[in-house]
Tab-separated table of C-alpha atoms in Angstrom:
chain	number	residue	atom	x	y	z
S	219	MET	CA	-43.066	31.868	166.243
S	220	ALA	CA	-41.091	28.982	164.695
S	221	SER	CA	-37.726	28.173	166.278
S	222	LEU	CA	-34.664	28.393	164.423
S	223	ARG	CA	-34.434	24.378	163.966
S	224	THR	CA	-37.978	24.463	162.328
S	225	GLU	CA	-37.145	26.817	160.162
S	226	ILE	CA	-34.151	25.170	158.920
S	227	THR	CA	-35.912	21.979	158.492
S	228	GLU	CA	-38.780	23.380	156.763
S	229	ILE	CA	-37.357	25.648	154.630
S	230	VAL	CA	-34.105	23.504	153.738
S	231	THR	CA	-36.437	20.695	152.651
S	232	GLY	CA	-38.298	22.879	150.435
S	233	LEU	CA	-35.214	24.151	148.752
S	234	GLY	CA	-33.815	20.684	148.352
S	235	MET	CA	-36.759	20.039	145.681
S	236	LEU	CA	-35.847	22.510	143.285
S	237	GLY	CA	-32.398	20.649	141.588
S	238	LEU	CA	-29.929	22.621	142.937
S	239	SER	CA	-26.480	21.794	143.746
S	240	SER	CA	-26.391	21.952	147.980
S	241	VAL	CA	-27.579	23.849	150.536
S	242	ASP	CA	-24.988	26.620	150.331
S	243	GLU	CA	-25.896	27.477	146.531
S	244	ALA	CA	-29.548	27.234	147.334
S	245	LEU	CA	-28.923	29.711	150.470
S	246	ALA	CA	-27.066	32.305	148.306
S	247	THR	CA	-29.767	32.075	145.173
S	248	ARG	CA	-32.219	32.494	147.164
S	249	PRO	CA	-34.758	30.816	144.310
S	250	ASP	CA	-37.668	32.907	143.403
S	251	ALA	CA	-39.600	30.064	142.978
S	252	VAL	CA	-39.987	29.890	146.792
S	253	VAL	CA	-42.670	31.633	148.227
S	254	GLY	CA	-43.257	32.671	151.954
S	255	VAL	CA	-39.478	32.897	152.486
S	256	GLU	CA	-38.134	36.388	152.837
S	257	ASP	CA	-34.411	38.268	152.939
S	258	ARG	CA	-34.711	37.718	156.963
S	259	HIS	CA	-35.407	33.972	156.882
S	260	TYR	CA	-32.181	33.409	154.450
S	261	ASP	CA	-29.736	35.872	156.511
S	262	LYS	CA	-30.667	33.635	159.502
S	263	LEU	CA	-30.253	30.569	157.491
S	264	ILE	CA	-26.866	31.368	156.368
S	265	ALA	CA	-26.049	32.739	159.584
S	266	ALA	CA	-27.055	29.500	161.326
S	267	ARG	CA	-24.937	27.626	158.406
S	268	ALA	CA	-21.654	29.252	159.278
S	269	ASP	CA	-22.291	28.394	162.571
S	270	GLY	CA	-22.097	24.811	162.113
S	271	LYS	CA	-24.482	24.183	165.347
S	272	TYR	CA	-27.378	22.632	162.851
S	273	GLU	CA	-25.168	21.004	160.285
S	274	LEU	CA	-27.133	17.683	161.025
S	275	GLN	CA	-30.499	19.327	160.496
S	276	PHE	CA	-29.289	21.088	157.570
S	277	GLU	CA	-28.112	17.494	155.809
S	278	GLU	CA	-30.956	15.790	156.803
S	279	ALA	CA	-33.424	18.320	155.542
S	280	TRP	CA	-31.460	18.810	152.231
S	281	ALA	CA	-31.599	14.989	151.271
S	282	ASN	CA	-35.430	14.756	152.503
S	283	GLY	CA	-36.008	17.120	149.645
S	284	VAL	CA	-33.583	15.725	147.148
S	285	ALA	CA	-35.532	12.270	148.029
S	286	PHE	CA	-38.972	14.130	147.118
S	287	ALA	CA	-37.902	15.346	144.185
S	288	ASP	CA	-36.901	11.835	142.797
S	289	ALA	CA	-39.510	9.379	144.203
S	290	GLU	CA	-41.954	7.928	142.281
S	291	ASP	CA	-44.526	9.127	144.058
S	292	GLY	CA	-43.563	12.765	144.758
S	293	LEU	CA	-41.864	15.091	141.887
S	294	ARG	CA	-40.437	12.044	140.000
S	295	GLY	CA	-37.416	14.479	138.984
S	296	ARG	CA	-39.608	17.246	137.762
S	297	GLN	CA	-38.600	20.558	138.988
S	298	PRO	CA	-41.096	22.329	140.846
S	299	LYS	CA	-42.157	25.932	139.831
S	300	ARG	CA	-43.437	26.955	143.214
S	301	VAL	CA	-42.436	25.668	146.755
S	302	GLU	CA	-44.772	27.716	149.405
S	303	TRP	CA	-43.540	27.850	152.942
S	304	LYS	CA	-46.278	28.021	155.075
S	305	GLY	CA	-44.592	29.095	157.985
S	306	PRO	CA	-45.720	30.102	161.347
S	307	HIS	CA	-48.931	31.414	159.693
S	308	GLN	CA	-52.185	31.752	161.189
S	309	ALA	CA	-54.270	29.650	159.698
S	310	PRO	CA	-58.192	31.241	158.678
S	311	SER	CA	-59.858	28.188	160.103
S	312	TYR	CA	-59.721	24.623	161.572
S	313	GLU	CA	-57.037	22.685	159.421
S	314	GLN	CA	-56.368	19.152	159.774
S	315	THR	CA	-53.778	18.378	157.381
S	316	PRO	CA	-50.553	19.377	159.175
S	317	ALA	CA	-48.662	20.601	156.058
S	318	ASP	CA	-45.700	23.091	156.128
S	319	LEU	CA	-45.127	23.044	152.135
S	320	ARG	CA	-47.076	23.398	149.398
S	321	ILE	CA	-45.742	22.491	145.885
S	322	ASP	CA	-46.769	23.497	142.694
S	323	HIS	CA	-50.325	23.924	144.313
S	324	VAL	CA	-50.183	20.467	144.628
S	325	TYR	CA	-48.322	18.215	146.751
S	326	LEU	CA	-48.686	19.135	150.625
S	327	VAL	CA	-46.032	18.149	152.607
S	328	SER	CA	-45.708	17.946	156.694
S	329	CYS	CA	-42.018	18.235	158.427
S	330	LYS	CA	-41.624	16.092	161.381
S	331	TYR	CA	-37.886	15.688	162.702
S	332	GLY	CA	-37.528	13.709	165.754
S	333	SER	CA	-41.300	13.834	166.491
S	334	SER	CA	-43.817	10.608	167.025
S	335	LEU	CA	-46.394	13.428	168.312
S	336	LEU	CA	-49.479	13.130	166.194
S	337	HIS	CA	-51.621	15.919	168.325
S	338	ASN	CA	-51.325	18.394	170.854
S	339	VAL	CA	-54.740	19.689	171.485
S	340	ALA	CA	-57.148	19.931	174.200
S	341	PRO	CA	-58.252	17.128	176.376
S	342	GLY	CA	-61.984	17.667	175.442
S	343	HIS	CA	-61.232	17.809	171.727
S	344	LEU	CA	-59.806	14.326	171.774
S	345	PHE	CA	-61.637	12.732	174.256
S	346	GLU	CA	-65.193	14.092	173.826
S	347	ARG	CA	-65.008	15.313	170.354
S	348	LEU	CA	-63.185	12.546	168.884
S	349	LEU	CA	-61.011	15.489	166.984
S	350	ALA	CA	-63.658	15.956	164.961
S	351	VAL	CA	-64.969	19.506	165.990
S	352	ARG	CA	-62.402	22.260	167.400
S	353	ARG	CA	-63.601	24.681	170.284
S	354	THR	CA	-62.323	27.700	171.996
S	355	GLY	CA	-62.703	28.641	175.083
S	356	ALA	CA	-61.079	24.815	176.547
S	357	GLY	CA	-61.329	24.846	180.649
S	358	ASP	CA	-59.506	23.222	183.175
S	359	TRP	CA	-59.813	19.458	182.600
S	360	TYR	CA	-58.404	18.146	185.637
S	361	ALA	CA	-60.809	20.423	187.968
S	362	GLU	CA	-63.753	18.997	185.496
S	363	VAL	CA	-62.749	15.256	185.823
S	364	ALA	CA	-60.845	14.512	189.020
S	365	LEU	CA	-61.494	17.771	190.975
S	366	ALA	CA	-60.993	15.720	194.355
S	367	GLU	CA	-57.714	14.446	193.461
S	368	TYR	CA	-56.556	17.486	191.985
S	369	GLN	CA	-57.725	19.554	195.455
S	370	ALA	CA	-55.717	16.835	197.316
S	371	LEU	CA	-52.737	17.662	195.333
S	372	TYR	CA	-52.787	21.122	195.657
S	373	GLN	CA	-53.653	20.687	199.386
S	374	ALA	CA	-50.239	18.444	199.718
S	375	ALA	CA	-48.498	21.143	197.890
S	376	ARG	CA	-49.761	24.165	199.649
S	377	GLN	CA	-48.296	22.151	202.485
S	378	TYR	CA	-45.285	21.394	201.675
S	379	LEU	CA	-44.657	25.258	200.608
S	380	ALA	CA	-45.714	26.333	204.090
S	381	ASN	CA	-42.974	23.789	205.503
S	382	HIS	CA	-40.101	24.529	203.032
S	383	GLU	CA	-40.630	27.523	200.835
S	384	GLU	CA	-41.468	31.477	201.139
S	385	GLY	CA	-43.511	33.664	199.338
S	386	PHE	CA	-46.275	31.663	199.076
S	387	ASP	CA	-48.556	32.551	201.727
S	388	ASP	CA	-51.393	34.045	199.504
S	389	LEU	CA	-52.404	30.825	197.881
S	390	PRO	CA	-55.930	29.988	198.060
S	391	PRO	CA	-57.768	27.081	199.800
S	392	SER	CA	-59.100	26.107	196.703
S	393	VAL	CA	-57.190	25.136	193.316
S	394	THR	CA	-59.731	26.514	191.067
S	395	ASP	CA	-59.592	29.831	192.675
S	396	LEU	CA	-56.163	30.093	191.740
S	397	ASP	CA	-55.203	32.798	189.148
S	398	ALA	CA	-52.601	33.347	186.624
S	399	ASP	CA	-49.816	34.895	188.476
S	400	GLN	CA	-50.017	32.195	191.413
S	401	HIS	CA	-50.328	29.453	188.583
S	402	LYS	CA	-46.854	30.286	187.500
S	403	ARG	CA	-45.209	30.966	190.976
S	404	LEU	CA	-46.536	27.349	191.504
S	405	LYS	CA	-44.674	25.801	188.504
S	406	GLN	CA	-40.816	26.673	189.964
S	407	PRO	CA	-40.609	24.643	193.132
S	408	PHE	CA	-42.325	21.586	191.367
S	409	ALA	CA	-40.754	21.670	188.094
S	410	ARG	CA	-38.239	18.498	188.539
S	411	ARG	CA	-39.899	16.117	190.355
S	412	TRP	CA	-42.930	15.467	192.776
S	413	PRO	CA	-41.161	15.742	196.604
S	414	GLU	CA	-41.835	12.626	198.525
S	415	SER	CA	-44.509	14.395	200.298
S	416	LEU	CA	-46.330	14.620	197.592
S	417	THR	CA	-46.138	11.473	195.741
S	418	GLU	CA	-48.848	9.695	196.680
S	419	ALA	CA	-51.397	12.831	196.091
S	420	ALA	CA	-49.686	12.795	192.441
S	421	HIS	CA	-50.070	9.078	191.832
S	422	TRP	CA	-54.035	9.003	192.942
S	423	PHE	CA	-54.322	12.572	190.664
S	424	SER	CA	-53.002	10.692	187.676
S	425	VAL	CA	-54.829	7.338	188.171
S	426	ALA	CA	-58.084	9.285	188.592
S	427	VAL	CA	-57.286	11.670	185.642
S	428	SER	CA	-56.284	8.627	183.490
S	429	GLN	CA	-59.468	6.309	184.394
S	430	ALA	CA	-61.787	9.510	183.794
S	431	SER	CA	-59.915	10.467	180.433
S	432	ALA	CA	-60.458	6.827	179.357
S	433	GLU	CA	-64.162	6.541	180.240
S	434	ARG	CA	-64.858	10.006	178.567
S	435	TRP	CA	-63.124	8.723	175.452
S	436	LEU	CA	-64.925	5.320	175.404
S	437	LYS	CA	-68.456	6.892	175.951
S	438	ALA	CA	-67.352	9.228	173.153
S	439	LEU	CA	-66.467	6.400	170.721
S	440	GLY	CA	-69.657	4.053	171.239
S	441	HIS	CA	-69.869	0.981	170.121
S	442	ARG	CA	-70.584	1.195	166.281
S	443	ALA	CA	-67.377	-0.166	164.388
S	444	THR	CA	-67.514	2.902	162.062
S	445	ARG	CA	-67.379	5.314	164.416
S	446	ARG	CA	-64.499	3.887	165.821
S	447	GLU	CA	-62.953	3.422	162.612
S	448	GLU	CA	-63.431	7.233	161.663
S	449	ALA	CA	-61.982	7.965	165.093
S	450	LEU	CA	-59.004	6.361	164.511
S	451	TRP	CA	-58.439	7.744	160.722
S	452	ARG	CA	-58.803	10.956	162.819
S	453	LEU	CA	-56.267	9.877	165.108
S	454	LEU	CA	-53.471	9.311	162.132
S	455	ARG	CA	-54.561	12.088	160.342
S	456	LEU	CA	-55.943	10.455	157.301
S	457	GLN	CA	-57.433	13.116	155.163
S	458	PRO	CA	-59.405	13.256	151.773
S	459	ALA	CA	-56.915	13.566	149.794
S	460	PRO	CA	-52.959	12.116	150.383
S	461	TYR	CA	-50.316	14.221	151.891
S	462	PHE	CA	-46.582	13.447	152.414
S	463	VAL	CA	-44.448	13.109	155.638
S	464	LEU	CA	-40.953	13.876	155.354
S	465	GLY	CA	-38.600	13.951	158.548
S	466	THR	CA	-36.495	11.693	160.613
S	467	ASP	CA	-37.285	9.289	163.649
S	468	HIS	CA	-36.046	9.815	167.267
S	469	ARG	CA	-33.007	7.706	165.883
S	470	ARG	CA	-32.308	10.100	163.267
S	471	ARG	CA	-33.074	7.578	160.531
S	472	PRO	CA	-34.684	9.282	157.408
S	473	VAL	CA	-38.381	8.916	157.351
S	474	ARG	CA	-40.458	9.415	153.818
S	475	TYR	CA	-43.945	8.587	153.193
S	476	ARG	CA	-47.712	9.334	152.073
S	477	VAL	CA	-50.332	9.592	154.267
S	478	ASP	CA	-53.308	7.971	152.457
S	479	THR	CA	-57.042	8.561	152.324
S	480	PRO	CA	-59.712	6.724	154.502
S	481	TRP	CA	-60.607	5.584	151.030
S	482	ASP	CA	-57.034	4.277	150.430
S	483	PHE	CA	-57.036	2.959	153.926
S	484	ARG	CA	-60.535	0.806	153.233
S	485	GLN	CA	-58.581	-0.606	150.063
S	486	ARG	CA	-56.079	-2.328	151.587
S	487	PHE	CA	-57.172	-2.853	155.459
S	488	ALA	CA	-60.493	-4.586	157.421
S	489	PHE	CA	-61.060	-2.860	160.316
S	490	LYS	CA	-61.382	-4.778	163.370
S	491	SER	CA	-61.075	-2.972	166.719
S	492	PHE	CA	-59.987	0.486	168.013
S	493	ASP	CA	-59.594	0.278	171.896
S	494	VAL	CA	-58.539	2.585	174.648
S	495	TRP	CA	-57.632	2.142	178.341
S	496	PRO	CA	-56.330	4.202	181.494
S	497	GLU	CA	-52.298	3.722	182.152
S	498	ALA	CA	-51.096	6.002	184.958
S	499	ARG	CA	-47.565	7.034	185.219
S	500	VAL	CA	-46.038	9.828	186.642
S	501	GLN	CA	-48.834	11.767	184.919
S	502	PRO	CA	-52.016	10.783	183.434
S	503	VAL	CA	-51.837	8.591	180.292
S	504	VAL	CA	-54.258	6.720	178.190
S	505	ARG	CA	-52.960	4.318	175.785
S	506	TRP	CA	-55.072	3.299	172.406
S	507	ARG	CA	-54.480	0.461	169.679
S	508	GLY	CA	-56.292	-0.108	166.303
S	509	ASP	CA	-56.633	-3.723	165.110
S	510	LEU	CA	-56.844	-4.557	161.474
S	511	ILE	CA	-56.573	-7.156	159.015
S	512	VAL	CA	-54.248	-6.713	155.872
S	513	LYS	CA	-57.064	-7.619	152.748
S	514	ALA	CA	-54.373	-8.979	150.270
S	515	THR	CA	-52.752	-11.372	152.859
S	516	ASP	CA	-55.343	-11.662	155.561
S	517	THR	CA	-52.470	-10.855	157.265
S	518	PRO	CA	-53.572	-9.197	161.074
S	519	VAL	CA	-51.770	-6.235	162.049
S	520	HIS	CA	-52.109	-3.318	164.564
S	521	VAL	CA	-50.996	0.522	165.496
S	522	ASP	CA	-51.010	1.772	168.805
S	523	GLY	CA	-49.682	4.698	170.973
S	524	HIS	CA	-50.606	6.701	173.972
S	525	VAL	CA	-51.998	10.364	174.992
S	526	GLU	CA	-50.259	12.061	177.825
S	527	VAL	CA	-52.262	14.296	179.868
S	528	ARG	CA	-50.206	16.992	181.034
S	529	TRP	CA	-49.744	20.728	181.809
S	530	SER	CA	-49.070	22.807	179.099
S	531	HIS	CA	-46.324	24.571	180.439
S	532	GLY	CA	-45.074	22.918	183.409
S	533	ARG	CA	-46.881	21.730	186.668
S	534	PHE	CA	-49.740	23.648	188.049
S	535	GLN	CA	-48.800	26.005	184.933
S	536	GLY	CA	-51.063	26.571	181.618
S	537	SER	CA	-54.359	24.503	180.861
S	538	PRO	CA	-54.469	20.770	180.371
S	539	GLU	CA	-53.355	19.181	176.898
S	540	ALA	CA	-53.863	16.001	175.337
S	541	LYS	CA	-50.453	14.830	173.590
S	542	VAL	CA	-51.046	11.814	171.557
S	543	TYR	CA	-47.965	10.157	170.959
S	544	LEU	CA	-47.582	6.877	168.238
S	545	LYS	CA	-45.952	4.059	169.083
S	546	THR	CA	-45.983	2.156	166.187
S	547	PRO	CA	-42.726	2.583	163.687
S	548	HIS	CA	-44.142	5.153	160.860
S	549	LEU	CA	-43.506	3.204	157.953
S	550	ASP	CA	-45.059	0.209	159.973
S	551	THR	CA	-48.341	2.011	160.610
S	552	PRO	CA	-51.070	1.049	158.540
S	553	GLY	CA	-52.157	4.112	155.978
S	554	TYR	CA	-49.162	5.516	156.005
S	555	THR	CA	-46.656	4.280	152.795
S	556	GLU	CA	-43.336	4.536	152.493
S	557	LEU	CA	-41.978	6.951	149.312
S	558	SER	CA	-40.426	4.486	146.457
């Protein structure tokens, strides 16, 4: 279910494209051109607007919608007849274009406010299948790639709980035998930071997962330049048709750009390399970097980021996930073109 903040940023971005004078007029009018937004959504947004807590989000989203309506690469001042909000829908198939809005059946818009996250997927989907094919039923990545270090960390956790906590006498000897309730209970004692007695085991666990994840990614990438270039396209979410991203960066500055297609990408850039390597931190990390040449000027450029391999709901809780982050500023990223 979408959070209130998400509903505000996505719906109000769409409302800003309709040529109305203000956020308040749009909410009061409840335009027929907007599809997928029900009265209950408008009621929530009106209440949130009156509360004042999300005033900044309302204004940022409205400004982005207005900017897209005016942009030469966007609507060029033409009032759209249909603005569809996809909302918290369940996609009928694997969708790779992260669109939140569809304008007049043509323009796809992703709303991204304060985030540099590119993907949040199962580790195997990234490191083994290169984001190309998604499968259901992801297993425990930690147990698969670093079982010895995972078990050592769990054993240190069991010892710590035996000395400092009550109610954990039923934990099994093996980490792979934990049931869902035991995973859930293990989260709380280690929610903030690893105790001193666990730091060494946690470090070597992070090292092992980082190294194994990077090795599997490198194996899947192989040595062919075309395969590595295609992997970079998928990492940056380049798709067969262009789409737009409207939002703000982590400093709350407006971010408005078009995500080009692989065909566009190759017109502008020559691929040199795409590399990945492990970097153990408090949690396992794999760094990535793409190096390119701007064809028009023969200038080298690069794009880089990192992947955090982490539990989805806190330590020992939930399946491991691979969260892919972009370090390069969006408007400096090859394949992302700023809206005029």
